[in-house]
Amino acid sequence: MKFFLPWLLLSLGLHLASISTGDSHGDIQFLYLGFVGTNLSVDGTAAITTNGLLELTNGTLGSKGHAFYPNPLHFRKPNGMVQSFSVAFVFGIRSSYLSMTRQGLAFVVAPNMNFSDALANQYLGLTNIAKNNNPTNHFFAIELDTVQNVEFKDIDSNHVGIDINGLTSIEAHTVGYYDDISGTFHNLSLNSGNAMQVWVDYSGEARQINVTMASLEMEKPARSLISYTYDLSTVITESAYIGFSSSTDEIDSRHYILGWSFSMNRQAPKIDVAKLPKLPPNGKKPHSKLLEIILPIATASFVTLVGAGIIILLRRRMRYIELKEDWEVEFGPHRFSYKDLYHATEGFKNKNLLGAGGFGKVYKGVLKSSKLEIAVKKVSHESRQGMKEFISEVVSIGRIRHRNLVQLLGYCRRKGELLLVYDYMPNGSLDKYLYCVEGKVTLNWNERFRIIKGIASGLLYLHEKWEKVVIHRDIKASNVLLDSEMNGRLGDFGLARLYDHGTDLQTTHAVGTMGYMAPELICTGKASPLTDVFAFGIFLLEVTCGKRPVDHNMDDDRAVLVDWVLKHLREGSLTEAVDTRLHGDYNVDEACFALKLGLLCSHPFTNERPNMQQVMQYLDSELPLPELTHADLSFDMLSLMQDEGFDPFTLSSSIGTVNPDRPTRPEKITSSFTGVNLTLDGMASITPNGLLQLTNGTLRLKGHAFHLTPFHFHKKPSGTVQSFAVTYVFAIYCIESNICGHGIAFLIAAGTNFSDALQAQYMGLANGNNDGNATNHFFAVELDTNKNDEFKDINNNHVGVNINGLNSVNSSNAGYYDDSNGNFHNLTLASYNMMQVWVEYDGDSTQINVTLAPLNMAKPSKPLLSTTYNISSVLTNKAYIGFSSSTGSFIARHYVLGWSFGINKPAPPIDITKLPKLPHEGPRKPSKVLYIILPIATASLVICLGTSIILLIRRQLRYAELREDWEIEFGPHRFSYKDLFHATEGFKDNNLLGIGGFGRVYKGVLPLSKLQVAVKKISHDSNQGIKEFVAEVVSIGRLQHRNIVQLKGYCRRKGELILVYEYMSSGSLDKYLYDQDKPTLSWQQRLQIIRDIASGLLYLHEEWEKVVLHRDIKPSNVLLDDEMNGRLGDFGLARLYDHGADPQTTHVVGTIGYLAPELARTSKATPLTDVFSFGIFVLEVICGRKPIEQTAQDCHLMWSIGS
């Protein structure tokens, strides 16, 4: 008995549903009867279901899935020839639409498992248009294809094919099997939803490929479906992977593998179909049936309970309800809930009141979750100025980060409430220390001088180092707050204005505080950085003297602080102007320097004032302070203020209108096509009632219609294309309202012969070889009902302007702009509603306007599309005008009802009352609706409420996010996963910008603001990934500098770590230094980039609230904006610590070649290790060489230069 139990366990192990064996000669075989517990390598939508099915696609549109045996197999013999092998598998294809599916699946042998660059909605997930049929692909596949694609020479839409390195089969056959008894061929349908079995056998000696098929219950037929001779030794690599690939497009298909067996040099093990898992039900999932009628009383009670619960919930939510504004989409700081702020301030009680200003009150608060002390500014809601101040602070300080600026942590917008949340400054405002009563603690000189330098540093950042110029417009002691270490921070940005560098601020009102306002500001109302410099000069005098700018209780010679200090300067008694509360305990040279600098900054003439860059250089002793001249000492501010007056300024503008006389040119108008001579081909025809029918519902065909004679488009003698206009009325019918293949295009072409255009693609205009070719010489406006990633289509319902191909130079969602309010209204091209299109080209401005509207509307004044493109090089002198259309795998009919055209004049209007009528098309296939009639009306209400709640919960769960404790103190905007998903089109590969060590970066366009962003999706299976995410959020998330890549926001989702940045259109610097395809940077550009990065590093090391070590400075981490300005990015390795402390780092991180010697030796990073990296970066930019080049000498760039 003691030997029986091990023997029994061994026997059971050998009969498991999954068996895999191999020997020393490389022979291997395995058998999977279901896939539970297997270790297959899956990607994309592929997954193992709970009942053991291998599901390659899950119904997601435009997706792909792969599954591979996890280990590579050795396919070659010692002589290099591919060995014999045999494979069998059972599959099934299911779809919501029983009559049709899109894409199929393939068994594949490939050198690796990486198919990331394969298109998700085409090519069965195996390849893309650029790599299709490339010999370097080295894959062998058996395709089970449910689409007839003319481009791949498919024989039909239900076939088996042998594929070598691409989707063009070397041999194919309609799906089916040969009867063993009679030899008769029997068709099978891949779209039937039934499970089928496939056998693939390759003979290494005979180089014979046999493919056999049968329905599930049958034995393997004796005669193969396909038998083809091909030497796979030219294709399959010595080590290769075996598995399956599939993809979907517009139909929610699901592809399943139920069982799989494989053997090398022998027959694949037989699959016991009785032990296979079951396929799910075909078609849409049936609705559950209600078997009993709910009693009226029970139903009414349930409705009452649900209604009461909803009322209680709504009342609870209404107490803390908030408003969301459009401008918040691009905004950074955290949005607090009113509930949290209410509790933090204990209901805004007076005991927590810190102060009251002109626009509202400020309360101290403590956030419950983080225990963070905050200051909550509650802006007065009855003041219109209050709303302006609120928006001003959110837009300006909300996105500004500097150690000497008060940080805005977040905000809240509630009906009747405008709230801003700041860092809490425990030492209050500076004015309380300057004007305290005798006996109270005052500031010593060192503290005052440090505050002066801090505010100067903050102003320099606002004026020159942030991404925009920010003018504070209210610099004064009461707006300077002191932190726990008595550092000065400039706050209260309620009057701030910001504008682009290199432009002028347009202000028409003088705002600020009397005594701090520059003379020119009072006179003209125009603020500038120099008006801030003036206020800073007054502030500097105020801090040094301990006196207010204007004191009406004093005599005239002492009333104005500037005049009083000037008087002491003239008399040589400048030290007498210093605050007497210092009791002489101060640095005399520094105090006199501060007073002179204050006078220089507050000079009444702007050309005599320094800018803040110069002020900082004076304060840091980098420049000597210029001596004040006799003229500087002669002005009298009081008299200047009394003499200034206000002159009215009138703003006016004029708009010139040009109406050149133009000669009349040919025009054409067609309100019906009966009796009209058009050149027709393909499916195009004229119906008896006068419709131009381009397609007639036949699948995968095309149709064209052209005006019989060409038009002369070029002017003489310039050769440029003349102005022209066209309008037409069209309609598109599709049997499925949400699924429609291809659309219709108006075009101008050199000829009418489009015989080489594909019938099932390219809208009947081109093919895979000539698409986009400049020799095509056609201009088209497409009305497209199919989203094709190959052509970068924006969606499956758009209008586009095309030049020589199907990649639109400009496109827009189909719709129109309302003339009354400017709102955009969507239109559905495939709705079978008649619509009118206007296409206009201005030969002088080369402007193309495309407008769309429902038939019963006048032409909207705002075009749907407006783009500039000179088509003189596109159109030939003689060209034909007409229409083109094609159908794909779906029944569609394309009609043109009326058409007019004019050269050098508007297209004649179409009288819609004279248009022919569209035919009555049969009703579209109705969706399956479960009608459960209940005798009690309240029971129906229960079903509606229950369904709505379930849908709402499912919708919220789909985009469910995680919230972390550290987010409370975080600045940038938290994006919803839903918005980022749509912005990147589902993180599709065609939006992929690059791949790094921790994740991928995608280009995206935010749905509401249309702002272009770069979305970094950090790998969630990497521990380093979460560390990088936190590092970037904590550091760059709160940094703001014009030479640092801005983090717009973030998203934290279960299994997803996502950062959202500014999109840098010019890419990274290294591509310009080393990529031969990129233009070479000029010396001026390189020097500017070096200065930009130096400015950014100075901000990180000295000017932000903490010291930030970047630790990875190199050209690939420097991105370039539209104007080729350098911006430092990628803060994944960044570390930050307090000023005056030492960084604690224990690991050497960075990039070889940029690491300082002491970092490699001690692992301790410092600002100087960043400086070392910056030095290597400077050499690299100047020399155009990498830090280390693998040459014969194997030299480092720095040592090479030194030698």
PDB file of N, CA and C in Angstrom, residues 32-92:
ATOM      1  N   TYR A  32      -3.970  21.192 -24.082  1.00  0.00           N
ATOM      2  CA  TYR A  32      -4.787  22.020 -23.188  1.00  0.00           C
ATOM      3  C   TYR A  32      -6.260  21.728 -23.470  1.00  0.00           C
ATOM      4  N   LEU A  33      -6.951  21.199 -22.474  1.00  0.00           N
ATOM      5  CA  LEU A  33      -8.404  21.022 -22.548  1.00  0.00           C
ATOM      6  C   LEU A  33      -9.032  22.099 -21.661  1.00  0.00           C
ATOM      7  N   GLY A  34      -9.014  23.322 -22.148  1.00  0.00           N
ATOM      8  CA  GLY A  34      -9.332  24.471 -21.311  1.00  0.00           C
ATOM      9  C   GLY A  34      -8.038  25.053 -20.783  1.00  0.00           C
ATOM     10  N   PHE A  35      -8.112  26.274 -20.230  1.00  0.00           N
ATOM     11  CA  PHE A  35      -6.878  26.992 -19.925  1.00  0.00           C
ATOM     12  C   PHE A  35      -6.796  27.481 -18.481  1.00  0.00           C
ATOM     13  N   VAL A  36      -7.643  26.966 -17.594  1.00  0.00           N
ATOM     14  CA  VAL A  36      -7.556  27.349 -16.185  1.00  0.00           C
ATOM     15  C   VAL A  36      -6.238  26.850 -15.613  1.00  0.00           C
ATOM     16  N   GLY A  37      -5.491  27.741 -14.953  1.00  0.00           N
ATOM     17  CA  GLY A  37      -4.237  27.359 -14.318  1.00  0.00           C
ATOM     18  C   GLY A  37      -3.049  27.307 -15.237  1.00  0.00           C
ATOM     19  N   THR A  38      -3.250  27.576 -16.535  1.00  0.00           N
ATOM     20  CA  THR A  38      -2.104  27.582 -17.449  1.00  0.00           C
ATOM     21  C   THR A  38      -1.346  28.897 -17.317  1.00  0.00           C
ATOM     22  N   ASN A  39      -0.108  28.867 -17.760  1.00  0.00           N
ATOM     23  CA  ASN A  39       0.719  30.071 -17.655  1.00  0.00           C
ATOM     24  C   ASN A  39       0.991  30.676 -19.025  1.00  0.00           C
ATOM     25  N   LEU A  40      -0.031  30.723 -19.868  1.00  0.00           N
ATOM     26  CA  LEU A  40       0.129  31.335 -21.181  1.00  0.00           C
ATOM     27  C   LEU A  40       0.499  32.812 -21.033  1.00  0.00           C
ATOM     28  N   SER A  41       1.251  33.301 -21.991  1.00  0.00           N
ATOM     29  CA  SER A  41       1.600  34.729 -22.018  1.00  0.00           C
ATOM     30  C   SER A  41       0.544  35.455 -22.844  1.00  0.00           C
ATOM     31  N   VAL A  42      -0.225  36.353 -22.210  1.00  0.00           N
ATOM     32  CA  VAL A  42      -1.310  37.047 -22.900  1.00  0.00           C
ATOM     33  C   VAL A  42      -1.065  38.551 -22.873  1.00  0.00           C
ATOM     34  N   ASP A  43      -1.573  39.252 -23.879  1.00  0.00           N
ATOM     35  CA  ASP A  43      -1.513  40.715 -23.878  1.00  0.00           C
ATOM     36  C   ASP A  43      -2.748  41.267 -24.564  1.00  0.00           C
ATOM     37  N   GLY A  44      -2.875  42.612 -24.524  1.00  0.00           N
ATOM     38  CA  GLY A  44      -4.040  43.256 -25.127  1.00  0.00           C
ATOM     39  C   GLY A  44      -5.310  42.853 -24.413  1.00  0.00           C
ATOM     40  N   THR A  45      -6.330  42.470 -25.156  1.00  0.00           N
ATOM     41  CA  THR A  45      -7.611  42.081 -24.566  1.00  0.00           C
ATOM     42  C   THR A  45      -7.673  40.606 -24.210  1.00  0.00           C
ATOM     43  N   ALA A  46      -6.614  39.848 -24.503  1.00  0.00           N
ATOM     44  CA  ALA A  46      -6.625  38.409 -24.238  1.00  0.00           C
ATOM     45  C   ALA A  46      -6.677  38.129 -22.738  1.00  0.00           C
ATOM     46  N   ALA A  47      -7.464  37.108 -22.364  1.00  0.00           N
ATOM     47  CA  ALA A  47      -7.612  36.739 -20.960  1.00  0.00           C
ATOM     48  C   ALA A  47      -8.163  35.323 -20.877  1.00  0.00           C
ATOM     49  N   ILE A  48      -7.998  34.705 -19.702  1.00  0.00           N
ATOM     50  CA  ILE A  48      -8.575  33.388 -19.420  1.00  0.00           C
ATOM     51  C   ILE A  48      -9.859  33.595 -18.628  1.00  0.00           C
ATOM     52  N   THR A  49     -10.976  33.075 -19.132  1.00  0.00           N
ATOM     53  CA  THR A  49     -12.248  33.235 -18.418  1.00  0.00           C
ATOM     54  C   THR A  49     -12.300  32.275 -17.239  1.00  0.00           C
ATOM     55  N   THR A  50     -13.265  32.497 -16.373  1.00  0.00           N
ATOM     56  CA  THR A  50     -13.374  31.668 -15.164  1.00  0.00           C
ATOM     57  C   THR A  50     -13.679  30.212 -15.487  1.00  0.00           C
ATOM     58  N   ASN A  51     -14.340  29.955 -16.628  1.00  0.00           N
ATOM     59  CA  ASN A  51     -14.650  28.565 -16.964  1.00  0.00           C
ATOM     60  C   ASN A  51     -13.591  27.943 -17.868  1.00  0.00           C
ATOM     61  N   GLY A  52     -12.469  28.661 -18.115  1.00  0.00           N
ATOM     62  CA  GLY A  52     -11.357  28.050 -18.815  1.00  0.00           C
ATOM     63  C   GLY A  52     -11.210  28.379 -20.276  1.00  0.00           C
ATOM     64  N   LEU A  53     -12.025  29.275 -20.819  1.00  0.00           N
ATOM     65  CA  LEU A  53     -11.862  29.678 -22.208  1.00  0.00           C
ATOM     66  C   LEU A  53     -10.682  30.643 -22.351  1.00  0.00           C
ATOM     67  N   LEU A  54      -9.958  30.537 -23.459  1.00  0.00           N
ATOM     68  CA  LEU A  54      -8.970  31.561 -23.818  1.00  0.00           C
ATOM     69  C   LEU A  54      -9.700  32.577 -24.693  1.00  0.00           C
ATOM     70  N   GLU A  55      -9.984  33.757 -24.138  1.00  0.00           N
ATOM     71  CA  GLU A  55     -10.722  34.807 -24.831  1.00  0.00           C
ATOM     72  C   GLU A  55      -9.707  35.799 -25.404  1.00  0.00           C
ATOM     73  N   LEU A  56      -9.552  35.802 -26.723  1.00  0.00           N
ATOM     74  CA  LEU A  56      -8.579  36.681 -27.368  1.00  0.00           C
ATOM     75  C   LEU A  56      -9.078  38.109 -27.445  1.00  0.00           C
ATOM     76  N   THR A  57     -10.358  38.307 -27.736  1.00  0.00           N
ATOM     77  CA  THR A  57     -10.952  39.648 -27.752  1.00  0.00           C
ATOM     78  C   THR A  57     -12.232  39.610 -26.944  1.00  0.00           C
ATOM     79  N   ASN A  58     -12.529  40.732 -26.276  1.00  0.00           N
ATOM     80  CA  ASN A  58     -13.646  40.751 -25.333  1.00  0.00           C
ATOM     81  C   ASN A  58     -14.799  41.643 -25.768  1.00  0.00           C
ATOM     82  N   GLY A  59     -14.845  42.004 -27.047  1.00  0.00           N
ATOM     83  CA  GLY A  59     -15.922  42.860 -27.531  1.00  0.00           C
ATOM     84  C   GLY A  59     -15.552  44.317 -27.615  1.00  0.00           C
ATOM     85  N   THR A  60     -14.371  44.690 -27.079  1.00  0.00           N
ATOM     86  CA  THR A  60     -13.923  46.076 -27.181  1.00  0.00           C
ATOM     87  C   THR A  60     -13.623  46.401 -28.638  1.00  0.00           C
ATOM     88  N   LEU A  61     -14.167  47.515 -29.124  1.00  0.00           N
ATOM     89  CA  LEU A  61     -13.964  47.884 -30.519  1.00  0.00           C
ATOM     90  C   LEU A  61     -12.539  48.385 -30.723  1.00  0.00           C
ATOM     91  N   GLY A  62     -11.977  48.080 -31.910  1.00  0.00           N
ATOM     92  CA  GLY A  62     -10.649  48.573 -32.252  1.00  0.00           C
ATOM     93  C   GLY A  62      -9.573  48.079 -31.306  1.00  0.00           C
ATOM     94  N   SER A  63      -9.588  46.757 -30.970  1.00  0.00           N
ATOM     95  CA  SER A  63      -8.616  46.222 -30.020  1.00  0.00           C
ATOM     96  C   SER A  63      -7.987  44.959 -30.595  1.00  0.00           C
ATOM     97  N   LYS A  64      -6.939  44.492 -29.939  1.00  0.00           N
ATOM     98  CA  LYS A  64      -6.260  43.268 -30.354  1.00  0.00           C
ATOM     99  C   LYS A  64      -5.898  42.462 -29.121  1.00  0.00           C
ATOM    100  N   GLY A  65      -5.678  41.167 -29.320  1.00  0.00           N
ATOM    101  CA  GLY A  65      -5.285  40.301 -28.227  1.00  0.00           C
ATOM    102  C   GLY A  65      -4.386  39.187 -28.730  1.00  0.00           C
ATOM    103  N   HIS A  66      -3.415  38.799 -27.902  1.00  0.00           N
ATOM    104  CA  HIS A  66      -2.478  37.739 -28.255  1.00  0.00           C
ATOM    105  C   HIS A  66      -2.337  36.782 -27.086  1.00  0.00           C
ATOM    106  N   ALA A  67      -2.087  35.504 -27.400  1.00  0.00           N
ATOM    107  CA  ALA A  67      -1.811  34.495 -26.378  1.00  0.00           C
ATOM    108  C   ALA A  67      -0.758  33.548 -26.940  1.00  0.00           C
ATOM    109  N   PHE A  68       0.301  33.303 -26.170  1.00  0.00           N
ATOM    110  CA  PHE A  68       1.408  32.479 -26.633  1.00  0.00           C
ATOM    111  C   PHE A  68       1.777  31.436 -25.584  1.00  0.00           C
ATOM    112  N   TYR A  69       2.234  30.297 -26.089  1.00  0.00           N
ATOM    113  CA  TYR A  69       2.898  29.336 -25.222  1.00  0.00           C
ATOM    114  C   TYR A  69       4.097  30.057 -24.610  1.00  0.00           C
ATOM    115  N   PRO A  70       4.318  29.950 -23.286  1.00  0.00           N
ATOM    116  CA  PRO A  70       5.255  30.871 -22.623  1.00  0.00           C
ATOM    117  C   PRO A  70       6.723  30.695 -23.005  1.00  0.00           C
ATOM    118  N   ASN A  71       7.104  29.493 -23.480  1.00  0.00           N
ATOM    119  CA  ASN A  71       8.515  29.239 -23.766  1.00  0.00           C
ATOM    120  C   ASN A  71       8.746  29.127 -25.267  1.00  0.00           C
ATOM    121  N   PRO A  72       9.897  29.581 -25.745  1.00  0.00           N
ATOM    122  CA  PRO A  72      10.195  29.412 -27.170  1.00  0.00           C
ATOM    123  C   PRO A  72      10.484  27.951 -27.484  1.00  0.00           C
ATOM    124  N   LEU A  73      10.166  27.535 -28.712  1.00  0.00           N
ATOM    125  CA  LEU A  73      10.414  26.172 -29.170  1.00  0.00           C
ATOM    126  C   LEU A  73      11.550  26.182 -30.191  1.00  0.00           C
ATOM    127  N   HIS A  74      12.300  25.098 -30.217  1.00  0.00           N
ATOM    128  CA  HIS A  74      13.404  24.967 -31.167  1.00  0.00           C
ATOM    129  C   HIS A  74      12.890  24.247 -32.405  1.00  0.00           C
ATOM    130  N   PHE A  75      12.751  24.980 -33.503  1.00  0.00           N
ATOM    131  CA  PHE A  75      12.110  24.448 -34.699  1.00  0.00           C
ATOM    132  C   PHE A  75      13.097  23.822 -35.697  1.00  0.00           C
ATOM    133  N   ARG A  76      14.356  24.125 -35.594  1.00  0.00           N
ATOM    134  CA  ARG A  76      15.278  23.683 -36.645  1.00  0.00           C
ATOM    135  C   ARG A  76      16.061  22.434 -36.229  1.00  0.00           C
ATOM    136  N   LYS A  77      16.328  21.608 -37.240  1.00  0.00           N
ATOM    137  CA  LYS A  77      17.207  20.467 -37.075  1.00  0.00           C
ATOM    138  C   LYS A  77      18.654  20.952 -37.102  1.00  0.00           C
ATOM    139  N   PRO A  78      19.593  20.063 -36.767  1.00  0.00           N
ATOM    140  CA  PRO A  78      21.009  20.467 -36.864  1.00  0.00           C
ATOM    141  C   PRO A  78      21.408  20.948 -38.244  1.00  0.00           C
ATOM    142  N   ASN A  79      20.737  20.429 -39.297  1.00  0.00           N
ATOM    143  CA  ASN A  79      21.080  20.880 -40.661  1.00  0.00           C
ATOM    144  C   ASN A  79      20.419  22.197 -41.035  1.00  0.00           C
ATOM    145  N   GLY A  80      19.683  22.808 -40.091  1.00  0.00           N
ATOM    146  CA  GLY A  80      19.079  24.113 -40.342  1.00  0.00           C
ATOM    147  C   GLY A  80      17.682  24.059 -40.902  1.00  0.00           C
ATOM    148  N   MET A  81      17.176  22.898 -41.270  1.00  0.00           N
ATOM    149  CA  MET A  81      15.821  22.789 -41.812  1.00  0.00           C
ATOM    150  C   MET A  81      14.803  22.749 -40.679  1.00  0.00           C
ATOM    151  N   VAL A  82      13.610  23.313 -40.943  1.00  0.00           N
ATOM    152  CA  VAL A  82      12.528  23.299 -39.947  1.00  0.00           C
ATOM    153  C   VAL A  82      11.996  21.883 -39.785  1.00  0.00           C
ATOM    154  N   GLN A  83      11.815  21.452 -38.530  1.00  0.00           N
ATOM    155  CA  GLN A  83      11.310  20.118 -38.243  1.00  0.00           C
ATOM    156  C   GLN A  83       9.819  20.024 -38.557  1.00  0.00           C
ATOM    157  N   SER A  84       9.348  18.808 -38.622  1.00  0.00           N
ATOM    158  CA  SER A  84       7.909  18.598 -38.764  1.00  0.00           C
ATOM    159  C   SER A  84       7.222  18.994 -37.460  1.00  0.00           C
ATOM    160  N   PHE A  85       6.024  19.524 -37.589  1.00  0.00           N
ATOM    161  CA  PHE A  85       5.226  19.832 -36.406  1.00  0.00           C
ATOM    162  C   PHE A  85       3.758  19.707 -36.731  1.00  0.00           C
ATOM    163  N   SER A  86       2.960  19.568 -35.684  1.00  0.00           N
ATOM    164  CA  SER A  86       1.519  19.381 -35.854  1.00  0.00           C
ATOM    165  C   SER A  86       0.798  20.144 -34.750  1.00  0.00           C
ATOM    166  N   VAL A  87      -0.291  20.791 -35.120  1.00  0.00           N
ATOM    167  CA  VAL A  87      -1.071  21.550 -34.149  1.00  0.00           C
ATOM    168  C   VAL A  87      -2.556  21.328 -34.417  1.00  0.00           C
ATOM    169  N   ALA A  88      -3.335  21.277 -33.344  1.00  0.00           N
ATOM    170  CA  ALA A  88      -4.794  21.202 -33.452  1.00  0.00           C
ATOM    171  C   ALA A  88      -5.380  22.175 -32.438  1.00  0.00           C
ATOM    172  N   PHE A  89      -6.469  22.829 -32.800  1.00  0.00           N
ATOM    173  CA  PHE A  89      -7.128  23.710 -31.844  1.00  0.00           C
ATOM    174  C   PHE A  89      -8.613  23.819 -32.171  1.00  0.00           C
ATOM    175  N   VAL A  90      -9.375  24.117 -31.133  1.00  0.00           N
ATOM    176  CA  VAL A  90     -10.813  24.332 -31.260  1.00  0.00           C
ATOM    177  C   VAL A  90     -11.086  25.803 -30.986  1.00  0.00           C
ATOM    178  N   PHE A  91     -11.848  26.444 -31.858  1.00  0.00           N
ATOM    179  CA  PHE A  91     -12.109  27.875 -31.722  1.00  0.00           C
ATOM    180  C   PHE A  91     -13.593  28.161 -31.922  1.00  0.00           C
ATOM    181  N   GLY A  92     -13.979  29.361 -31.557  1.00  0.00           N
ATOM    182  CA  GLY A  92     -15.336  29.846 -31.791  1.00  0.00           C
ATOM    183  C   GLY A  92     -15.329  31.367 -31.868  1.00  0.00           C
TER     184      GLY A  92
END
